[in-house]
Coordinates of C-alpha atoms in Angstrom, one line a residue:
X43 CA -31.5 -24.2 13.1
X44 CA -28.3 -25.2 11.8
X45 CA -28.7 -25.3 7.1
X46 CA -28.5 -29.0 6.1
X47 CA -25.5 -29.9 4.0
X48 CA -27.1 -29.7 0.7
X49 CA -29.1 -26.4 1.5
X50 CA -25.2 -25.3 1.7
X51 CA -24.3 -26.9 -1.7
X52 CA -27.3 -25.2 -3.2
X53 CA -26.4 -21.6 -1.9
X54 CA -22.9 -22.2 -3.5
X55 CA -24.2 -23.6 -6.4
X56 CA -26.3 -20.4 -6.8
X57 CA -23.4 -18.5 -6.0
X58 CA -21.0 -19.8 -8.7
X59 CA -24.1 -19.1 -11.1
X60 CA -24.6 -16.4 -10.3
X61 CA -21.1 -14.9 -10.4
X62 CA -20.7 -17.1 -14.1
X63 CA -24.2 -14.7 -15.2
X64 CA -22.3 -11.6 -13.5
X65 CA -19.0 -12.6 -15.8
X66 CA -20.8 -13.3 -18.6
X67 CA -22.0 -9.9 -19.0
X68 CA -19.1 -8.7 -18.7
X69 CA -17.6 -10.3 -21.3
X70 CA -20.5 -9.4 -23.2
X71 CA -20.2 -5.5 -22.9
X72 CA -16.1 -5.6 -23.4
X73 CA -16.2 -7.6 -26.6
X74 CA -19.1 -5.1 -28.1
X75 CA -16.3 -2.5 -26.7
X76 CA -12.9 -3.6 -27.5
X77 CA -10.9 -0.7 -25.6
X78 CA -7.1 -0.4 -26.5
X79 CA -5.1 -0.8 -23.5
X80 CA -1.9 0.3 -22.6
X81 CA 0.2 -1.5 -20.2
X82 CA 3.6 -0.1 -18.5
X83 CA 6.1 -2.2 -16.8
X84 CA 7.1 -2.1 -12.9
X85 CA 10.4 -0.3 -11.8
X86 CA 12.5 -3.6 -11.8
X87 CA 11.8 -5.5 -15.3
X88 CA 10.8 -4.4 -18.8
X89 CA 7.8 -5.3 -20.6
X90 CA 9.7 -8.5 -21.8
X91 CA 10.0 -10.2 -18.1
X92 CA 7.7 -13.5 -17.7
X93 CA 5.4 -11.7 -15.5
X94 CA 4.5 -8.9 -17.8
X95 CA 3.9 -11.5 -20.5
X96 CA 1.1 -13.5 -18.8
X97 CA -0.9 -10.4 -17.4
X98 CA -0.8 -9.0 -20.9
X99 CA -2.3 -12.0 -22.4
X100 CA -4.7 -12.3 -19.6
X101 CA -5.4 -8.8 -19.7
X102 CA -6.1 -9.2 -23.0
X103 CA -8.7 -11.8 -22.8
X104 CA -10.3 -10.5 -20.0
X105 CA -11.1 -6.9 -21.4
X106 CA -11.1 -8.3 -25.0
X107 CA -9.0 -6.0 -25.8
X108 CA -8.5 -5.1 -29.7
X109 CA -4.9 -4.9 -28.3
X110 CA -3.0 -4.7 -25.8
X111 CA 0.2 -2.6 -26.1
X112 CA 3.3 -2.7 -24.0
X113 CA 6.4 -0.6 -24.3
X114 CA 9.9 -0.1 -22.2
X115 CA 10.6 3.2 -20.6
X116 CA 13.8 4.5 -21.9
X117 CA 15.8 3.7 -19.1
X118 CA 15.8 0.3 -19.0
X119 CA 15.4 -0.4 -22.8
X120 CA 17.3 -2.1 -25.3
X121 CA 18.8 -4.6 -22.2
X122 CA 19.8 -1.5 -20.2
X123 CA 19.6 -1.8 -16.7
X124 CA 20.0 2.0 -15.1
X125 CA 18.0 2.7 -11.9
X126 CA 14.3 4.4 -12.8
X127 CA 14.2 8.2 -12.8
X128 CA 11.3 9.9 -11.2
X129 CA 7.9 9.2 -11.7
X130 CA 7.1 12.4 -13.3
X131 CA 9.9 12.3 -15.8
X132 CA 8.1 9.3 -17.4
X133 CA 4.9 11.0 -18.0
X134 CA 5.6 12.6 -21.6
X135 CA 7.5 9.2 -23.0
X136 CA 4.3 7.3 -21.4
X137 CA 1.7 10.2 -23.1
X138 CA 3.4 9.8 -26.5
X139 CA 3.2 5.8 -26.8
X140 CA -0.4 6.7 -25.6
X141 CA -1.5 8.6 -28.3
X142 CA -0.1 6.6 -31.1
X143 CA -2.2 3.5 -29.9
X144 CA -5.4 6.1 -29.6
X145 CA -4.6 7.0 -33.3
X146 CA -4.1 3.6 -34.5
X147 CA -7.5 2.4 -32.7
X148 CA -9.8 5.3 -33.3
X149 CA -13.2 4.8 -31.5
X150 CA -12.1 2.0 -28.9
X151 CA -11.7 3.1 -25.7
X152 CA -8.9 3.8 -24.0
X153 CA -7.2 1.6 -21.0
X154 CA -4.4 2.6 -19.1
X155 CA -2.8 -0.4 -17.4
X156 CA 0.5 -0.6 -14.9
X157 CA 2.6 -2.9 -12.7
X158 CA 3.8 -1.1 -9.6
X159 CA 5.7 2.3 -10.8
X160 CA 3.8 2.4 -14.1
X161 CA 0.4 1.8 -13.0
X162 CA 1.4 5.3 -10.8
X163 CA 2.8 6.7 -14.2
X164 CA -0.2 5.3 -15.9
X165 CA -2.4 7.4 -13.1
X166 CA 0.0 10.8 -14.2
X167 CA -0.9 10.5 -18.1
X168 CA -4.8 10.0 -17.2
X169 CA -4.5 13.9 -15.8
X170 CA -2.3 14.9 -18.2
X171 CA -4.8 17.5 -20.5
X172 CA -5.2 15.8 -23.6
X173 CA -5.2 12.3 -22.9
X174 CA -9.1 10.8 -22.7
X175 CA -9.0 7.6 -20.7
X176 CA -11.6 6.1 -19.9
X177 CA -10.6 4.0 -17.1
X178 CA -7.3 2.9 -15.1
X179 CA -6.2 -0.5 -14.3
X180 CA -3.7 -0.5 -11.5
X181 CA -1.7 -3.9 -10.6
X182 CA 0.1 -3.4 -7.3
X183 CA 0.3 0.0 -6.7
X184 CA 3.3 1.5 -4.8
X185 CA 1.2 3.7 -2.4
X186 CA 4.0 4.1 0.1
X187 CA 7.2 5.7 -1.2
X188 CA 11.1 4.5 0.0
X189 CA 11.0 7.1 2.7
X190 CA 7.3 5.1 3.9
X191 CA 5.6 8.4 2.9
X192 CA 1.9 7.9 1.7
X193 CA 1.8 9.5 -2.4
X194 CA -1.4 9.7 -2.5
X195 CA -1.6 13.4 -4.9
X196 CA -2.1 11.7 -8.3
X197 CA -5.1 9.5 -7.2
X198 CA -6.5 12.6 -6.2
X199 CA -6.5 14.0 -8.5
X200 CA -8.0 11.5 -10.7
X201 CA -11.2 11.9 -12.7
X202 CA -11.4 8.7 -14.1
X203 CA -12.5 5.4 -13.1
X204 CA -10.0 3.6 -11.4
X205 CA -9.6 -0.5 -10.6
X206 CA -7.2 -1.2 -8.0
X207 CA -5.6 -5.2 -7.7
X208 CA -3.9 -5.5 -4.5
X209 CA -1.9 -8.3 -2.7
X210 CA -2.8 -8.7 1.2
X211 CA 0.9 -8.9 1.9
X212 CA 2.0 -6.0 -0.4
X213 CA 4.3 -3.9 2.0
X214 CA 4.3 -1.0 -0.4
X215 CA 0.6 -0.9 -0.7
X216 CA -1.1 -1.3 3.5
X217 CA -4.6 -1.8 2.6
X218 CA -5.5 0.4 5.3
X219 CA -3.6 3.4 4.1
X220 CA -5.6 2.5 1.0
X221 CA -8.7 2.6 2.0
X222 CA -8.3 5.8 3.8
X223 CA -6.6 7.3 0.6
X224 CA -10.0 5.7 -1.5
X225 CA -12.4 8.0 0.4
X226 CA -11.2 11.1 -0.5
X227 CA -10.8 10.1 -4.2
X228 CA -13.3 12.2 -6.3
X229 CA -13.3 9.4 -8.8
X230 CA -15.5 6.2 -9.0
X231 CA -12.9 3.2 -7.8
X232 CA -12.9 -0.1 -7.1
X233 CA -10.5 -2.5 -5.0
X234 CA -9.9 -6.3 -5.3
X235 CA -7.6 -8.2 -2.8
X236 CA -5.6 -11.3 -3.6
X237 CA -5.5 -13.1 -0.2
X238 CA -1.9 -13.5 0.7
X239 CA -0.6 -11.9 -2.5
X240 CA 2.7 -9.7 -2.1
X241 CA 3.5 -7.0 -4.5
X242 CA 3.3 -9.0 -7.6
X243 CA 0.8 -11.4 -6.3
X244 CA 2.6 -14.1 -5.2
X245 CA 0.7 -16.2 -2.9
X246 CA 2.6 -18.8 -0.5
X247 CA 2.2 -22.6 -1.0
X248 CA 0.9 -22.5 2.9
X249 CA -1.6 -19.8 2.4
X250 CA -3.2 -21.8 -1.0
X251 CA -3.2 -25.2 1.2
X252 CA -5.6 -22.8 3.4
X253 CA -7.7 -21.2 1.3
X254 CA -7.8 -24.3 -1.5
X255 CA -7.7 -22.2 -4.0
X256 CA -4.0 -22.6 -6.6
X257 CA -2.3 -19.3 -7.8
X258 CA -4.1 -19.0 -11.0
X259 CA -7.5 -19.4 -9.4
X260 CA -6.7 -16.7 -7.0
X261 CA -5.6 -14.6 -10.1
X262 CA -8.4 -15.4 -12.0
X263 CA -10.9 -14.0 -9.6
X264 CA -9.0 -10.7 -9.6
X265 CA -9.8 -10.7 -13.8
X266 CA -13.2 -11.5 -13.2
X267 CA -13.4 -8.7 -10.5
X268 CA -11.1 -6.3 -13.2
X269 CA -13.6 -7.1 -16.2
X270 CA -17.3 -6.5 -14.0
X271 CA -15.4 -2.8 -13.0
X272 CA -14.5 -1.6 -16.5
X273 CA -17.6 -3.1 -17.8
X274 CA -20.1 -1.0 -15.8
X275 CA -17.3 2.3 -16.2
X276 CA -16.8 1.7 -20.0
X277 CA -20.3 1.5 -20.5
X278 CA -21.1 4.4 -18.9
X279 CA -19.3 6.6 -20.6

């Protein structure tokens, strides 16, 4: 027997309630813990681009974060514009603005946040002896190198909690190759897909018409998703 109309409405009534009680506790455990995040830039643009900018501050109020910090990789600082180095040749730079927001935030916990190349980086510091993160916030990562090999080693090697924000149409992420790469990660991790998103989330105008929802909504979900998984890891630990 086919549900009546408003047995539907209830169901999604309930379900919007009960993600709002899911959110709000949340909220609740991140404010009590405040963690200090640190955020690198993507390969392309510096921590000053637009799109850096509004996932900071959304970032931010998501985690209630006592701050979010954000920095430029020597290469492209200072308005330079020189092609990124390795990976691995960012890790001590990355460690060192790392520590200096642990010692200025004593007793928060520690976030380490990237776009693209430096949520990978971000991945390198959390194994890097020393360095106590207690969880990993990646935005887009670049699973597949230029040569379409799979770098999977550092999320291997991972000990440490680990959210993952993908785009469906991120070619330098297949969500496949992902999920294969998630099952033989020792560490707890989670996974939340923007429908339609490319690497920086970008959704097209004819994909919105068709799921109804507008770009922020879709982004919004993803920082509800992002605060529930760093709630239950940060209060774990």
């Amino acid at each position: 027997m086919a549900s009546s109309p408003s047995s539907k409405r209830r169901r999604k009534d309930q379900s919007k309630d009960d993600a709002n009680d899911v959110s709000a506790t949340s909220s609740s455990t991140l404010e009590k813990l405040s963690p200090v995040v640190v955020f690198a830039h993507g390969a392309g643009a510096p921590s000053s681009s637009d799109w850096m900018i509004r996932w900071k501050d959304m970032l931010g109020n998501a985690l209630h974060a006592v701050e979010v910090v954000t920095f430029d990789y020597p290469y492209i600082s200072g308005g330079k514009r020189r092609a990124p180095p390795k990976a691995e040749k960012l890790v001590d730079f990355h460690a060192d603005v790392v520590e200096k927001a642990v010692a200025k935030y004593p007793g928060h916990p520690l976030v380490l946040a990237g776009k693209s190349m430096g949520s990978r980086v971000s991945c390198m510091v959390a194994c890097k002896e020393g360095i106590h993160a207690s969880a990993i916030v990646c935005l887009g990562y670049p699973l597949k190198g230029i040569n379409g090999a799979v770098r999977d080693e550092t999320l291997l090697q991972l000990s440490v909690p680990i959210m993952l924000v993908q785009g469906s149409k991120d070619a330098l992420c297949p969500l496949e190759k992902l999920e294969v790469t998630r099952k033989k990660m020792k560490c707890p991790s989670g996974l939340h897909v923007i429908d339609g998103g490319d690497h920086s989330f970008k959704i097209g105008k004819k994909h919105l018409q068709t799921t109804g929802l507008t770009q922020d909504e879709a982004e919004d979900l993803a920082l509800q998703a992002l605060a529930s998984f760093l709630s239950g890891s940060l209060g774990e630990r």
